[in-house]
């Protein structure tokens, strides 16, 4: 990791927004209670979480011990037995909340404009049926199931069906390539893949089944592939292995009692980018994740029975797992799901959906907000948006300008904004305003959620004084935390617990102001946040060097007004190869094939050689400066070959 020793924070934002008294009066967590929660958690954070778990989640067998913490391995609610699909479905059909039976669980809109509403009873029935289908295809408790689907209700049904029988799902975002899917299938040894013929994206069909065919070709642990008919494009079905969803669901029984699962039973694996070329399978388990996502959903999004909640994230990312499906359904709330792009058929699609369904809570990414800003206010103003009452953001730091625009143009100055900081690894939100209790400052994710403990430290791991930049660490375990990296405990230790003694290293830079507000400053490791998608520089580098003509590659992030960070690649070629526009195009396409369109380099520059230190390390800091077009390139005294630098600058893309 080549990080500057001191992280300088340059953002100075003074504006403060107080929650509206009307909002405070109706809030799920009011200021006095919020303060009490923080005190309670500081006194005894285990007891704090245990209380919340008792209030908000249902268990077949109570736990014996709240937390078993053997650094860096945590077990939460030890000895307890529960089931997430039970908490998301069955408990809304029976007992005091049985009236929710016919309440909308999922309101779905397809990109072409088709729609479906699944009530809690509908969803329960479909989940039970699909759980039986999985079983009849030999999927057992603990088996891994890959899900590679468009944003259609069957995706949520498949996940919940896995949790019902204790199978572990591994959802792979539909924008990833066949190669990326193959790697993930092999790493987790998934026995079954659930997919669709295709999905709609900007009027085009994303050929999902075709990618699955490539991914499971040859030697593969996959025994069965279940295919939803969505786009009705022609696909090939392999006899004995591939089955249509509608065929296998046809006669499936609607009776499937939820498995009574140990609190620490694995729930899902979600691959994310780390600091090496190989994505890591983040492992989450049942009880702690359920408690964390349920409680944070209820209080941070102030969920009420009559809310219509829309999180625009794809379920292929952690945000979709936790806040399209699990946390929202566990509260018996209504979750909106949209299949397609925000600019199809027009750039006001999101606002049209908000008005159409009366969305009350809207949760999206800063990169989307900046895009809407660029498209222009007039597209927003065509719609009333009067149903909205609360807004949220996630995925990257939000610049104050975008925050203010979101507040003014989308929220009409009347909706609180919750800027929520968290990670795939954390399972749920950790740093966030509570909308009825916390004054917000544009650009700050504000304070830790009660029961969460964070600090900003220097290189030596010592806490830094207020307003000084440093590394964000988490000093105590929390219920939704990752339990490890699938099949690689050593890497788990190494990546999160070795940088600073005894604490979890987030990989983010931050400063904390004198009011205890956190200001996130982006990644300080080799991970980039590109348009809200998490990518690793190393992963893209290994994709590039896997091309026969590439000798070496270095990838860095550079600032971008819309995407936050854009991908800049520097490539040196094998001796006989000549750089050309065609080759540039081919190499960018090669990255798309290896990883997916999300990783396509924005800039690709050819260089005779890459700048290295005398010890052979690529000077990324220097490349970052060059990529950003900065004239001063900092300290180059350790540079191996000065002429490389001059040639790199000349190579700038026309
Ligand atoms: C960044 C997404 C600033 C951060 C849930 C983190 C944020 C990474 C925020 C995790 C925020 C997420 N403010 N930065 N509100 N939320 N991040 O795993 O760098 O896709 O480490 O999880 O996104 O990305 P991931």
PDB file of C-alpha atoms in Angstrom, residues 54-344:
ATOM      1  CA  UNK A  54     -35.377  -9.323  21.003  1.00  0.00           C
ATOM      2  CA  UNK A  55     -37.528  -6.387  19.950  1.00  0.00           C
ATOM      3  CA  UNK A  56     -37.189  -6.823  16.201  1.00  0.00           C
ATOM      4  CA  UNK A  57     -36.418 -10.405  15.235  1.00  0.00           C
ATOM      5  CA  UNK A  58     -37.981 -13.809  15.885  1.00  0.00           C
ATOM      6  CA  UNK A  59     -36.084 -16.889  16.978  1.00  0.00           C
ATOM      7  CA  UNK A  60     -37.037 -20.563  17.232  1.00  0.00           C
ATOM      8  CA  UNK A  61     -34.520 -21.066  20.029  1.00  0.00           C
ATOM      9  CA  UNK A  62     -33.109 -18.163  22.059  1.00  0.00           C
ATOM     10  CA  UNK A  63     -29.367 -17.603  22.095  1.00  0.00           C
ATOM     11  CA  UNK A  64     -27.264 -18.536  25.098  1.00  0.00           C
ATOM     12  CA  UNK A  65     -24.541 -15.974  24.634  1.00  0.00           C
ATOM     13  CA  UNK A  66     -24.741 -12.652  22.806  1.00  0.00           C
ATOM     14  CA  UNK A  67     -21.171 -12.516  21.553  1.00  0.00           C
ATOM     15  CA  UNK A  68     -18.251 -14.863  21.401  1.00  0.00           C
ATOM     16  CA  UNK A  69     -15.303 -12.719  20.314  1.00  0.00           C
ATOM     17  CA  UNK A  70     -11.995 -14.366  19.547  1.00  0.00           C
ATOM     18  CA  UNK A  71     -10.269 -11.741  17.522  1.00  0.00           C
ATOM     19  CA  UNK A  72     -10.714 -11.649  14.577  1.00  0.00           C
ATOM     20  CA  UNK A  73     -13.507 -14.230  14.664  1.00  0.00           C
ATOM     21  CA  UNK A  74     -16.910 -13.257  16.026  1.00  0.00           C
ATOM     22  CA  UNK A  75     -19.986 -15.323  16.755  1.00  0.00           C
ATOM     23  CA  UNK A  76     -23.198 -13.477  17.524  1.00  0.00           C
ATOM     24  CA  UNK A  77     -26.271 -14.788  19.333  1.00  0.00           C
ATOM     25  CA  UNK A  78     -24.505 -18.059  19.978  1.00  0.00           C
ATOM     26  CA  UNK A  79     -26.762 -21.090  20.293  1.00  0.00           C
ATOM     27  CA  UNK A  80     -29.791 -19.259  18.909  1.00  0.00           C
ATOM     28  CA  UNK A  81     -31.772 -20.691  16.029  1.00  0.00           C
ATOM     29  CA  UNK A  82     -33.657 -18.675  13.471  1.00  0.00           C
ATOM     30  CA  UNK A  83     -34.403 -18.368   9.774  1.00  0.00           C
ATOM     31  CA  UNK A  84     -34.255 -15.208   7.706  1.00  0.00           C
ATOM     32  CA  UNK A  85     -37.017 -16.185   5.289  1.00  0.00           C
ATOM     33  CA  UNK A  86     -39.202 -16.804   8.331  1.00  0.00           C
ATOM     34  CA  UNK A  87     -38.441 -13.302   9.579  1.00  0.00           C
ATOM     35  CA  UNK A  88     -39.024 -11.785   6.139  1.00  0.00           C
ATOM     36  CA  UNK A  89     -42.197 -13.721   5.312  1.00  0.00           C
ATOM     37  CA  UNK A  90     -43.965 -16.081   7.713  1.00  0.00           C
ATOM     38  CA  UNK A  91     -44.113 -13.712  10.614  1.00  0.00           C
ATOM     39  CA  UNK A  92     -46.066 -11.255   8.478  1.00  0.00           C
ATOM     40  CA  UNK A  93     -48.698 -13.894   7.749  1.00  0.00           C
ATOM     41  CA  UNK A  94     -49.433 -15.059  11.255  1.00  0.00           C
ATOM     42  CA  UNK A  95     -49.966 -13.599  14.726  1.00  0.00           C
ATOM     43  CA  UNK A  96     -50.529  -9.894  15.340  1.00  0.00           C
ATOM     44  CA  UNK A  97     -49.228  -8.864  11.915  1.00  0.00           C
ATOM     45  CA  UNK A  98     -51.209 -11.346   9.841  1.00  0.00           C
ATOM     46  CA  UNK A  99     -53.017  -8.416   8.209  1.00  0.00           C
ATOM     47  CA  UNK A 100     -49.833  -7.936   6.165  1.00  0.00           C
ATOM     48  CA  UNK A 101     -50.717 -11.076   4.239  1.00  0.00           C
ATOM     49  CA  UNK A 102     -52.137  -8.979   1.409  1.00  0.00           C
ATOM     50  CA  UNK A 103     -49.775  -6.045   1.762  1.00  0.00           C
ATOM     51  CA  UNK A 104     -47.366  -5.462  -1.118  1.00  0.00           C
ATOM     52  CA  UNK A 105     -43.959  -6.924  -0.304  1.00  0.00           C
ATOM     53  CA  UNK A 106     -42.417  -6.220  -3.709  1.00  0.00           C
ATOM     54  CA  UNK A 107     -43.614  -3.712  -6.259  1.00  0.00           C
ATOM     55  CA  UNK A 108     -41.713  -4.470  -9.404  1.00  0.00           C
ATOM     56  CA  UNK A 109     -41.349  -2.493 -12.599  1.00  0.00           C
ATOM     57  CA  UNK A 110     -39.644  -3.959 -15.659  1.00  0.00           C
ATOM     58  CA  UNK A 111     -37.674  -1.762 -17.984  1.00  0.00           C
ATOM     59  CA  UNK A 112     -40.173  -2.162 -20.864  1.00  0.00           C
ATOM     60  CA  UNK A 113     -42.880  -0.868 -18.488  1.00  0.00           C
ATOM     61  CA  UNK A 114     -44.445  -4.158 -17.356  1.00  0.00           C
ATOM     62  CA  UNK A 115     -45.242  -4.429 -13.658  1.00  0.00           C
ATOM     63  CA  UNK A 116     -45.938  -6.974 -10.956  1.00  0.00           C
ATOM     64  CA  UNK A 117     -46.910  -6.729  -7.328  1.00  0.00           C
ATOM     65  CA  UNK A 118     -46.205  -9.588  -4.948  1.00  0.00           C
ATOM     66  CA  UNK A 119     -47.978  -9.495  -1.626  1.00  0.00           C
ATOM     67  CA  UNK A 120     -46.389 -11.100   1.410  1.00  0.00           C
ATOM     68  CA  UNK A 121     -48.636 -14.143   0.887  1.00  0.00           C
ATOM     69  CA  UNK A 122     -47.617 -14.347  -2.788  1.00  0.00           C
ATOM     70  CA  UNK A 123     -43.952 -14.051  -1.985  1.00  0.00           C
ATOM     71  CA  UNK A 124     -44.191 -16.659   0.758  1.00  0.00           C
ATOM     72  CA  UNK A 125     -45.887 -19.088  -1.624  1.00  0.00           C
ATOM     73  CA  UNK A 126     -43.317 -18.594  -4.392  1.00  0.00           C
ATOM     74  CA  UNK A 127     -40.399 -18.879  -1.977  1.00  0.00           C
ATOM     75  CA  UNK A 128     -41.738 -22.120  -0.503  1.00  0.00           C
ATOM     76  CA  UNK A 129     -42.209 -23.532  -3.986  1.00  0.00           C
ATOM     77  CA  UNK A 130     -38.755 -22.588  -5.156  1.00  0.00           C
ATOM     78  CA  UNK A 131     -37.191 -23.909  -1.957  1.00  0.00           C
ATOM     79  CA  UNK A 132     -38.794 -27.255  -2.803  1.00  0.00           C
ATOM     80  CA  UNK A 133     -37.482 -26.981  -6.360  1.00  0.00           C
ATOM     81  CA  UNK A 134     -33.955 -26.425  -5.075  1.00  0.00           C
ATOM     82  CA  UNK A 135     -34.291 -29.444  -2.812  1.00  0.00           C
ATOM     83  CA  UNK A 136     -35.603 -31.614  -5.623  1.00  0.00           C
ATOM     84  CA  UNK A 137     -32.506 -30.639  -7.621  1.00  0.00           C
ATOM     85  CA  UNK A 138     -30.332 -31.964  -4.859  1.00  0.00           C
ATOM     86  CA  UNK A 139     -29.471 -28.661  -3.166  1.00  0.00           C
ATOM     87  CA  UNK A 140     -28.879 -29.305   0.512  1.00  0.00           C
ATOM     88  CA  UNK A 141     -28.232 -27.196   3.579  1.00  0.00           C
ATOM     89  CA  UNK A 142     -24.793 -25.621   3.270  1.00  0.00           C
ATOM     90  CA  UNK A 143     -24.605 -26.063  -0.532  1.00  0.00           C
ATOM     91  CA  UNK A 144     -23.784 -22.982  -2.587  1.00  0.00           C
ATOM     92  CA  UNK A 145     -26.159 -21.624  -5.209  1.00  0.00           C
ATOM     93  CA  UNK A 146     -25.046 -18.985  -7.699  1.00  0.00           C
ATOM     94  CA  UNK A 147     -27.645 -16.431  -8.727  1.00  0.00           C
ATOM     95  CA  UNK A 148     -26.969 -14.480 -11.930  1.00  0.00           C
ATOM     96  CA  UNK A 149     -30.112 -12.615 -12.780  1.00  0.00           C
ATOM     97  CA  UNK A 150     -31.680  -9.393 -13.899  1.00  0.00           C
ATOM     98  CA  UNK A 151     -33.590  -7.318 -11.345  1.00  0.00           C
ATOM     99  CA  UNK A 152     -36.792  -9.356 -11.442  1.00  0.00           C
ATOM    100  CA  UNK A 153     -38.859 -10.704  -8.527  1.00  0.00           C
ATOM    101  CA  UNK A 154     -37.516 -14.231  -9.113  1.00  0.00           C
ATOM    102  CA  UNK A 155     -34.147 -12.953  -7.904  1.00  0.00           C
ATOM    103  CA  UNK A 156     -35.574 -12.126  -4.480  1.00  0.00           C
ATOM    104  CA  UNK A 157     -37.558 -15.377  -4.522  1.00  0.00           C
ATOM    105  CA  UNK A 158     -34.405 -17.398  -5.230  1.00  0.00           C
ATOM    106  CA  UNK A 159     -32.449 -15.732  -2.409  1.00  0.00           C
ATOM    107  CA  UNK A 160     -35.200 -16.219   0.131  1.00  0.00           C
ATOM    108  CA  UNK A 161     -35.659 -19.821  -0.998  1.00  0.00           C
ATOM    109  CA  UNK A 162     -31.971 -20.472  -0.315  1.00  0.00           C
ATOM    110  CA  UNK A 163     -32.244 -19.017   3.179  1.00  0.00           C
ATOM    111  CA  UNK A 164     -35.337 -21.109   3.784  1.00  0.00           C
ATOM    112  CA  UNK A 165     -33.428 -24.387   3.416  1.00  0.00           C
ATOM    113  CA  UNK A 166     -30.050 -23.136   4.614  1.00  0.00           C
ATOM    114  CA  UNK A 167     -28.377 -23.109   1.189  1.00  0.00           C
ATOM    115  CA  UNK A 168     -25.774 -20.369   0.775  1.00  0.00           C
ATOM    116  CA  UNK A 169     -26.392 -17.959  -2.068  1.00  0.00           C
ATOM    117  CA  UNK A 170     -23.676 -16.286  -4.067  1.00  0.00           C
ATOM    118  CA  UNK A 171     -25.201 -13.564  -6.183  1.00  0.00           C
ATOM    119  CA  UNK A 172     -23.137 -12.398  -9.117  1.00  0.00           C
ATOM    120  CA  UNK A 173     -24.100  -9.000 -10.545  1.00  0.00           C
ATOM    121  CA  UNK A 174     -25.556  -9.424 -14.045  1.00  0.00           C
ATOM    122  CA  UNK A 175     -23.040  -6.896 -15.403  1.00  0.00           C
ATOM    123  CA  UNK A 176     -20.131  -9.249 -14.722  1.00  0.00           C
ATOM    124  CA  UNK A 177     -18.745 -11.314 -17.578  1.00  0.00           C
ATOM    125  CA  UNK A 178     -18.849 -15.074 -18.109  1.00  0.00           C
ATOM    126  CA  UNK A 179     -15.214 -15.270 -16.962  1.00  0.00           C
ATOM    127  CA  UNK A 180     -15.969 -13.460 -13.720  1.00  0.00           C
ATOM    128  CA  UNK A 181     -18.982 -15.705 -13.130  1.00  0.00           C
ATOM    129  CA  UNK A 182     -16.875 -18.794 -13.793  1.00  0.00           C
ATOM    130  CA  UNK A 183     -14.252 -17.739 -11.224  1.00  0.00           C
ATOM    131  CA  UNK A 184     -16.921 -17.206  -8.612  1.00  0.00           C
ATOM    132  CA  UNK A 185     -18.641 -20.510  -9.365  1.00  0.00           C
ATOM    133  CA  UNK A 186     -15.348 -22.373  -9.030  1.00  0.00           C
ATOM    134  CA  UNK A 187     -14.218 -20.585  -5.887  1.00  0.00           C
ATOM    135  CA  UNK A 188     -17.449 -21.351  -4.027  1.00  0.00           C
ATOM    136  CA  UNK A 189     -18.053 -24.687  -5.790  1.00  0.00           C
ATOM    137  CA  UNK A 190     -21.660 -23.821  -6.474  1.00  0.00           C
ATOM    138  CA  UNK A 191     -23.839 -26.774  -7.377  1.00  0.00           C
ATOM    139  CA  UNK A 192     -26.671 -24.849  -8.973  1.00  0.00           C
ATOM    140  CA  UNK A 193     -27.059 -21.633 -10.960  1.00  0.00           C
ATOM    141  CA  UNK A 194     -30.275 -19.639 -11.118  1.00  0.00           C
ATOM    142  CA  UNK A 195     -30.434 -17.319 -14.095  1.00  0.00           C
ATOM    143  CA  UNK A 196     -32.700 -15.935 -16.833  1.00  0.00           C
ATOM    144  CA  UNK A 197     -32.653 -16.048 -20.608  1.00  0.00           C
ATOM    145  CA  UNK A 198     -31.783 -12.352 -20.451  1.00  0.00           C
ATOM    146  CA  UNK A 199     -32.533  -9.031 -18.822  1.00  0.00           C
ATOM    147  CA  UNK A 200     -33.478  -5.641 -20.229  1.00  0.00           C
ATOM    148  CA  UNK A 201     -30.973  -2.801 -20.169  1.00  0.00           C
ATOM    149  CA  UNK A 202     -31.532   0.327 -22.245  1.00  0.00           C
ATOM    150  CA  UNK A 203     -33.803  -1.543 -24.592  1.00  0.00           C
ATOM    151  CA  UNK A 204     -31.181  -4.216 -25.237  1.00  0.00           C
ATOM    152  CA  UNK A 205     -31.090  -7.785 -24.003  1.00  0.00           C
ATOM    153  CA  UNK A 206     -28.284  -8.690 -21.613  1.00  0.00           C
ATOM    154  CA  UNK A 207     -27.471 -12.264 -22.620  1.00  0.00           C
ATOM    155  CA  UNK A 208     -27.302 -13.880 -19.201  1.00  0.00           C
ATOM    156  CA  UNK A 209     -27.920 -17.486 -20.163  1.00  0.00           C
ATOM    157  CA  UNK A 210     -25.240 -17.350 -22.813  1.00  0.00           C
ATOM    158  CA  UNK A 211     -22.742 -16.195 -20.200  1.00  0.00           C
ATOM    159  CA  UNK A 212     -23.824 -18.996 -17.864  1.00  0.00           C
ATOM    160  CA  UNK A 213     -23.275 -21.534 -20.652  1.00  0.00           C
ATOM    161  CA  UNK A 214     -19.699 -20.316 -21.027  1.00  0.00           C
ATOM    162  CA  UNK A 215     -19.155 -20.167 -17.286  1.00  0.00           C
ATOM    163  CA  UNK A 216     -20.173 -23.775 -16.632  1.00  0.00           C
ATOM    164  CA  UNK A 217     -18.611 -25.241 -19.771  1.00  0.00           C
ATOM    165  CA  UNK A 218     -16.272 -28.199 -19.292  1.00  0.00           C
ATOM    166  CA  UNK A 219     -15.364 -29.305 -15.815  1.00  0.00           C
ATOM    167  CA  UNK A 220     -17.800 -27.598 -13.459  1.00  0.00           C
ATOM    168  CA  UNK A 221     -19.286 -28.253 -10.035  1.00  0.00           C
ATOM    169  CA  UNK A 222     -22.657 -27.045 -11.363  1.00  0.00           C
ATOM    170  CA  UNK A 223     -25.229 -29.825 -11.662  1.00  0.00           C
ATOM    171  CA  UNK A 224     -28.296 -27.803 -12.557  1.00  0.00           C
ATOM    172  CA  UNK A 225     -29.153 -24.474 -14.112  1.00  0.00           C
ATOM    173  CA  UNK A 226     -32.615 -23.007 -13.604  1.00  0.00           C
ATOM    174  CA  UNK A 227     -33.680 -20.407 -16.148  1.00  0.00           C
ATOM    175  CA  UNK A 228     -36.417 -17.797 -15.792  1.00  0.00           C
ATOM    176  CA  UNK A 229     -38.033 -16.783 -19.051  1.00  0.00           C
ATOM    177  CA  UNK A 230     -37.776 -13.024 -19.143  1.00  0.00           C
ATOM    178  CA  UNK A 231     -36.692 -11.639 -22.508  1.00  0.00           C
ATOM    179  CA  UNK A 232     -37.788 -14.600 -24.648  1.00  0.00           C
ATOM    180  CA  UNK A 233     -34.671 -14.463 -26.768  1.00  0.00           C
ATOM    181  CA  UNK A 234     -33.404 -17.662 -28.237  1.00  0.00           C
ATOM    182  CA  UNK A 235     -31.094 -19.566 -25.906  1.00  0.00           C
ATOM    183  CA  UNK A 236     -29.768 -23.085 -25.826  1.00  0.00           C
ATOM    184  CA  UNK A 237     -30.843 -25.481 -23.108  1.00  0.00           C
ATOM    185  CA  UNK A 238     -28.639 -28.426 -22.197  1.00  0.00           C
ATOM    186  CA  UNK A 239     -30.667 -31.553 -21.614  1.00  0.00           C
ATOM    187  CA  UNK A 240     -30.423 -32.876 -18.073  1.00  0.00           C
ATOM    188  CA  UNK A 241     -28.666 -29.777 -16.752  1.00  0.00           C
ATOM    189  CA  UNK A 242     -30.895 -26.845 -17.699  1.00  0.00           C
ATOM    190  CA  UNK A 243     -34.489 -26.407 -16.607  1.00  0.00           C
ATOM    191  CA  UNK A 244     -37.044 -23.704 -17.177  1.00  0.00           C
ATOM    192  CA  UNK A 245     -38.178 -22.014 -13.969  1.00  0.00           C
ATOM    193  CA  UNK A 246     -41.850 -22.164 -15.012  1.00  0.00           C
ATOM    194  CA  UNK A 247     -41.623 -25.904 -15.675  1.00  0.00           C
ATOM    195  CA  UNK A 248     -40.031 -26.848 -12.394  1.00  0.00           C
ATOM    196  CA  UNK A 249     -42.238 -24.471 -10.404  1.00  0.00           C
ATOM    197  CA  UNK A 250     -45.412 -25.777 -11.958  1.00  0.00           C
ATOM    198  CA  UNK A 251     -45.958 -28.733  -9.667  1.00  0.00           C
ATOM    199  CA  UNK A 252     -43.807 -27.677  -6.741  1.00  0.00           C
ATOM    200  CA  UNK A 253     -45.474 -27.915  -3.353  1.00  0.00           C
ATOM    201  CA  UNK A 254     -46.281 -24.676  -1.535  1.00  0.00           C
ATOM    202  CA  UNK A 255     -45.484 -26.310   1.758  1.00  0.00           C
ATOM    203  CA  UNK A 256     -41.951 -25.837   3.026  1.00  0.00           C
ATOM    204  CA  UNK A 257     -41.341 -25.155   6.695  1.00  0.00           C
ATOM    205  CA  UNK A 258     -38.286 -22.922   7.291  1.00  0.00           C
ATOM    206  CA  UNK A 259     -35.137 -24.751   8.397  1.00  0.00           C
ATOM    207  CA  UNK A 260     -34.188 -23.946  11.985  1.00  0.00           C
ATOM    208  CA  UNK A 261     -30.721 -22.614  11.401  1.00  0.00           C
ATOM    209  CA  UNK A 262     -27.956 -21.914  13.799  1.00  0.00           C
ATOM    210  CA  UNK A 263     -27.340 -18.200  14.256  1.00  0.00           C
ATOM    211  CA  UNK A 264     -23.887 -18.632  12.725  1.00  0.00           C
ATOM    212  CA  UNK A 265     -25.084 -20.726   9.784  1.00  0.00           C
ATOM    213  CA  UNK A 266     -23.644 -19.221   6.578  1.00  0.00           C
ATOM    214  CA  UNK A 267     -26.211 -17.060   4.793  1.00  0.00           C
ATOM    215  CA  UNK A 268     -24.443 -15.810   1.711  1.00  0.00           C
ATOM    216  CA  UNK A 269     -21.155 -15.229  -0.011  1.00  0.00           C
ATOM    217  CA  UNK A 270     -20.751 -12.009  -1.956  1.00  0.00           C
ATOM    218  CA  UNK A 271     -17.623 -11.497  -3.999  1.00  0.00           C
ATOM    219  CA  UNK A 272     -16.042  -8.106  -3.848  1.00  0.00           C
ATOM    220  CA  UNK A 273     -12.825  -6.515  -4.938  1.00  0.00           C
ATOM    221  CA  UNK A 274      -9.906  -6.411  -2.593  1.00  0.00           C
ATOM    222  CA  UNK A 275      -6.312  -5.387  -2.930  1.00  0.00           C
ATOM    223  CA  UNK A 276      -5.210  -8.358  -5.010  1.00  0.00           C
ATOM    224  CA  UNK A 277      -6.172  -9.544  -8.470  1.00  0.00           C
ATOM    225  CA  UNK A 278      -8.511 -12.185  -7.082  1.00  0.00           C
ATOM    226  CA  UNK A 279     -11.967 -11.169  -5.822  1.00  0.00           C
ATOM    227  CA  UNK A 280     -12.755 -12.346  -2.329  1.00  0.00           C
ATOM    228  CA  UNK A 281     -15.910 -14.091  -1.194  1.00  0.00           C
ATOM    229  CA  UNK A 282     -17.203 -12.127   1.758  1.00  0.00           C
ATOM    230  CA  UNK A 283     -19.051 -14.472   4.081  1.00  0.00           C
ATOM    231  CA  UNK A 284     -22.092 -13.415   6.087  1.00  0.00           C
ATOM    232  CA  UNK A 285     -24.039 -15.538   8.519  1.00  0.00           C
ATOM    233  CA  UNK A 286     -27.626 -15.685   9.681  1.00  0.00           C
ATOM    234  CA  UNK A 287     -28.504 -14.198  13.080  1.00  0.00           C
ATOM    235  CA  UNK A 288     -26.231 -11.177  13.364  1.00  0.00           C
ATOM    236  CA  UNK A 289     -26.863 -10.074   9.791  1.00  0.00           C
ATOM    237  CA  UNK A 290     -30.620 -10.383  10.293  1.00  0.00           C
ATOM    238  CA  UNK A 291     -30.536  -8.243  13.431  1.00  0.00           C
ATOM    239  CA  UNK A 292     -28.241  -5.636  11.933  1.00  0.00           C
ATOM    240  CA  UNK A 293     -30.159  -5.142   8.679  1.00  0.00           C
ATOM    241  CA  UNK A 294     -33.579  -5.232  10.354  1.00  0.00           C
ATOM    242  CA  UNK A 295     -32.750  -2.679  13.024  1.00  0.00           C
ATOM    243  CA  UNK A 296     -30.842  -0.288  10.758  1.00  0.00           C
ATOM    244  CA  UNK A 297     -33.638  -0.408   8.138  1.00  0.00           C
ATOM    245  CA  UNK A 298     -36.293   0.442  10.665  1.00  0.00           C
ATOM    246  CA  UNK A 299     -34.566   3.381  12.304  1.00  0.00           C
ATOM    247  CA  UNK A 300     -32.336   4.894   9.632  1.00  0.00           C
ATOM    248  CA  UNK A 301     -35.071   4.763   6.988  1.00  0.00           C
ATOM    249  CA  UNK A 302     -37.755   5.476   9.583  1.00  0.00           C
ATOM    250  CA  UNK A 303     -39.851   2.672   8.058  1.00  0.00           C
ATOM    251  CA  UNK A 304     -43.586   2.878   8.685  1.00  0.00           C
ATOM    252  CA  UNK A 305     -46.356   0.534   7.604  1.00  0.00           C
ATOM    253  CA  UNK A 306     -47.511   2.864   4.865  1.00  0.00           C
ATOM    254  CA  UNK A 307     -44.096   3.593   3.396  1.00  0.00           C
ATOM    255  CA  UNK A 308     -43.070   2.651  -0.098  1.00  0.00           C
ATOM    256  CA  UNK A 309     -39.323   2.194   0.017  1.00  0.00           C
ATOM    257  CA  UNK A 310     -37.153   2.284  -3.076  1.00  0.00           C
ATOM    258  CA  UNK A 311     -33.468   1.437  -3.026  1.00  0.00           C
ATOM    259  CA  UNK A 312     -32.188   1.723  -6.590  1.00  0.00           C
ATOM    260  CA  UNK A 313     -29.195  -0.599  -6.108  1.00  0.00           C
ATOM    261  CA  UNK A 314     -28.959  -3.834  -8.024  1.00  0.00           C
ATOM    262  CA  UNK A 315     -29.364  -6.860  -5.764  1.00  0.00           C
ATOM    263  CA  UNK A 316     -26.028  -8.051  -7.158  1.00  0.00           C
ATOM    264  CA  UNK A 317     -24.345  -5.574  -4.800  1.00  0.00           C
ATOM    265  CA  UNK A 318     -24.510  -5.674  -1.022  1.00  0.00           C
ATOM    266  CA  UNK A 319     -26.808  -2.649  -0.876  1.00  0.00           C
ATOM    267  CA  UNK A 320     -29.435  -4.630  -2.747  1.00  0.00           C
ATOM    268  CA  UNK A 321     -29.017  -7.664  -0.488  1.00  0.00           C
ATOM    269  CA  UNK A 322     -29.464  -5.672   2.706  1.00  0.00           C
ATOM    270  CA  UNK A 323     -31.796  -2.841   1.684  1.00  0.00           C
ATOM    271  CA  UNK A 324     -33.848  -4.080  -1.269  1.00  0.00           C
ATOM    272  CA  UNK A 325     -34.532  -7.466   0.265  1.00  0.00           C
ATOM    273  CA  UNK A 326     -33.590  -8.587   3.763  1.00  0.00           C
ATOM    274  CA  UNK A 327     -33.750  -5.518   6.017  1.00  0.00           C
ATOM    275  CA  UNK A 328     -36.822  -4.110   4.304  1.00  0.00           C
ATOM    276  CA  UNK A 329     -38.881  -7.313   4.146  1.00  0.00           C
ATOM    277  CA  UNK A 330     -37.945  -8.250   7.709  1.00  0.00           C
ATOM    278  CA  UNK A 331     -39.778  -5.062   8.700  1.00  0.00           C
ATOM    279  CA  UNK A 332     -42.844  -6.018   6.685  1.00  0.00           C
ATOM    280  CA  UNK A 333     -42.375  -2.955   4.497  1.00  0.00           C
ATOM    281  CA  UNK A 334     -42.992  -2.471   0.780  1.00  0.00           C
ATOM    282  CA  UNK A 335     -39.899  -2.610  -1.418  1.00  0.00           C
ATOM    283  CA  UNK A 336     -39.802  -1.254  -4.963  1.00  0.00           C
ATOM    284  CA  UNK A 337     -37.637  -3.060  -7.478  1.00  0.00           C
ATOM    285  CA  UNK A 338     -36.813  -1.680 -10.926  1.00  0.00           C
ATOM    286  CA  UNK A 339     -35.171  -3.746 -13.624  1.00  0.00           C
ATOM    287  CA  UNK A 340     -33.577  -1.234 -15.927  1.00  0.00           C
ATOM    288  CA  UNK A 341     -31.573   1.894 -16.544  1.00  0.00           C
ATOM    289  CA  UNK A 342     -32.371   5.386 -15.200  1.00  0.00           C
ATOM    290  CA  UNK A 343     -32.306   6.826 -18.714  1.00  0.00           C
ATOM    291  CA  UNK A 344     -34.664   4.439 -20.455  1.00  0.00           C
TER     292      UNK A 344
END
